[in-house]
Short mmCIF file of C-alpha atoms in Angstrom, two decimals:
data_model
loop_
_atom_site.label_atom_id
_atom_site.label_comp_id
_atom_site.label_asym_id
_atom_site.label_seq_id
_atom_site.Cartn_x
_atom_site.Cartn_y
_atom_site.Cartn_z
CA MET G 46 105.48 120.22 132.90
CA THR G 47 103.35 121.38 129.85
CA ASP G 48 106.13 121.11 127.75
CA LEU G 49 106.05 117.18 128.38
CA TYR G 50 102.45 117.23 128.10
CA VAL G 51 102.57 118.91 124.64
CA GLU G 52 105.17 116.43 123.85
CA ARG G 53 103.23 113.49 124.47
CA MET G 54 99.81 114.65 122.94
CA ARG G 55 101.50 115.72 119.58
CA PHE G 56 103.37 112.28 119.97
CA GLU G 57 99.83 110.66 120.29
CA ALA G 58 98.12 112.26 117.53
CA VAL G 59 100.63 111.55 114.81
CA LYS G 60 100.14 107.71 116.05
CA CYS G 61 96.56 108.54 115.35
CA MET G 62 96.95 109.97 112.37
CA SER G 63 99.45 107.72 110.56
CA LYS G 64 96.64 104.82 111.17
CA SER G 65 93.95 106.75 109.74
CA TYR G 66 95.68 108.65 106.78
CA ARG G 67 97.70 106.33 104.24
CA PRO G 68 100.10 106.20 102.71
CA THR G 69 100.99 109.96 103.21
CA ILE G 70 100.22 112.80 104.85
CA PRO G 71 101.30 116.68 104.02
CA VAL G 72 103.61 118.07 106.38
CA GLY G 73 101.77 121.50 106.51
CA TYR G 74 98.60 119.25 107.26
CA VAL G 75 100.30 117.71 110.34
CA ALA G 76 101.84 120.92 111.62
CA GLN G 77 98.68 122.52 111.74
CA ILE G 78 96.91 119.30 113.70
CA LEU G 79 99.61 119.33 116.18
CA GLY G 80 99.36 122.98 116.89
CA PHE G 81 102.76 124.17 115.41
CA SER G 82 101.60 127.93 115.73
CA ARG G 83 103.96 130.09 113.55
CA ILE G 84 103.94 131.30 110.19
CA ASP G 85 103.12 128.64 107.58
CA SER G 86 106.35 128.31 106.50
CA GLU G 87 107.95 128.45 109.72
CA ALA G 88 105.51 125.87 111.30
CA SER G 89 106.08 123.57 108.63
CA GLU G 90 110.03 123.97 109.01
CA GLU G 91 109.45 123.43 112.72
CA CYS G 92 107.01 120.10 112.38
CA GLU G 93 109.72 118.99 110.06
CA MET G 94 112.26 119.22 112.54
CA TRP G 95 110.00 117.66 115.50
CA LEU G 96 109.26 114.68 113.04
CA LYS G 97 112.91 113.93 112.11
CA ALA G 98 113.54 114.13 115.70
CA HIS G 99 111.24 111.48 116.41
CA GLY G 100 112.17 108.81 113.65
CA ALA G 101 110.06 109.94 110.65
CA ILE G 102 110.40 109.64 107.11
CA LEU G 103 109.43 112.22 104.89
CA SER G 104 109.21 112.62 100.99
CA ILE G 105 108.10 115.20 98.27
CA ASP G 106 105.37 114.18 96.45
CA ASN G 107 104.72 115.09 92.32
CA SER G 108 103.38 118.21 93.64
CA ARG G 109 106.58 119.10 95.41
CA ASP G 110 104.67 119.02 98.77
CA LEU G 111 106.72 117.46 101.70
CA GLN G 112 104.60 114.22 103.06
CA LEU G 113 105.07 112.18 106.18
CA ASP G 114 105.20 108.42 105.00
CA THR G 115 102.61 106.64 107.46
CA LYS G 116 103.83 103.17 106.22
CA VAL G 117 107.18 103.45 107.71
CA LEU G 118 106.24 105.47 110.86
CA LEU G 119 103.79 102.84 111.77
CA ILE G 120 106.48 100.19 111.43
CA SER G 121 108.53 102.34 113.89
CA LEU G 122 106.24 102.97 116.02
CA ARG G 123 105.39 99.44 116.81
CA THR G 124 108.74 98.74 117.81
CA LEU G 125 109.03 101.26 120.95
#
């Protein structure tokens, strides 16, 4: 039961962040906000897998950081 609640709250948080931060958000920051509470690199990897499983588009910016593309995410969230 708790797992379903966490899943729903994470999804709602990503929707809110995608409306607030544009055009991209660092995946490390998203992992921290969504509560992926492992060592930094593991949390980012776990968050990356979760985001991809939910249809998120990720890209690498000029500083080689993984970013969540919020423009594409908003489009896919509106169709749900």
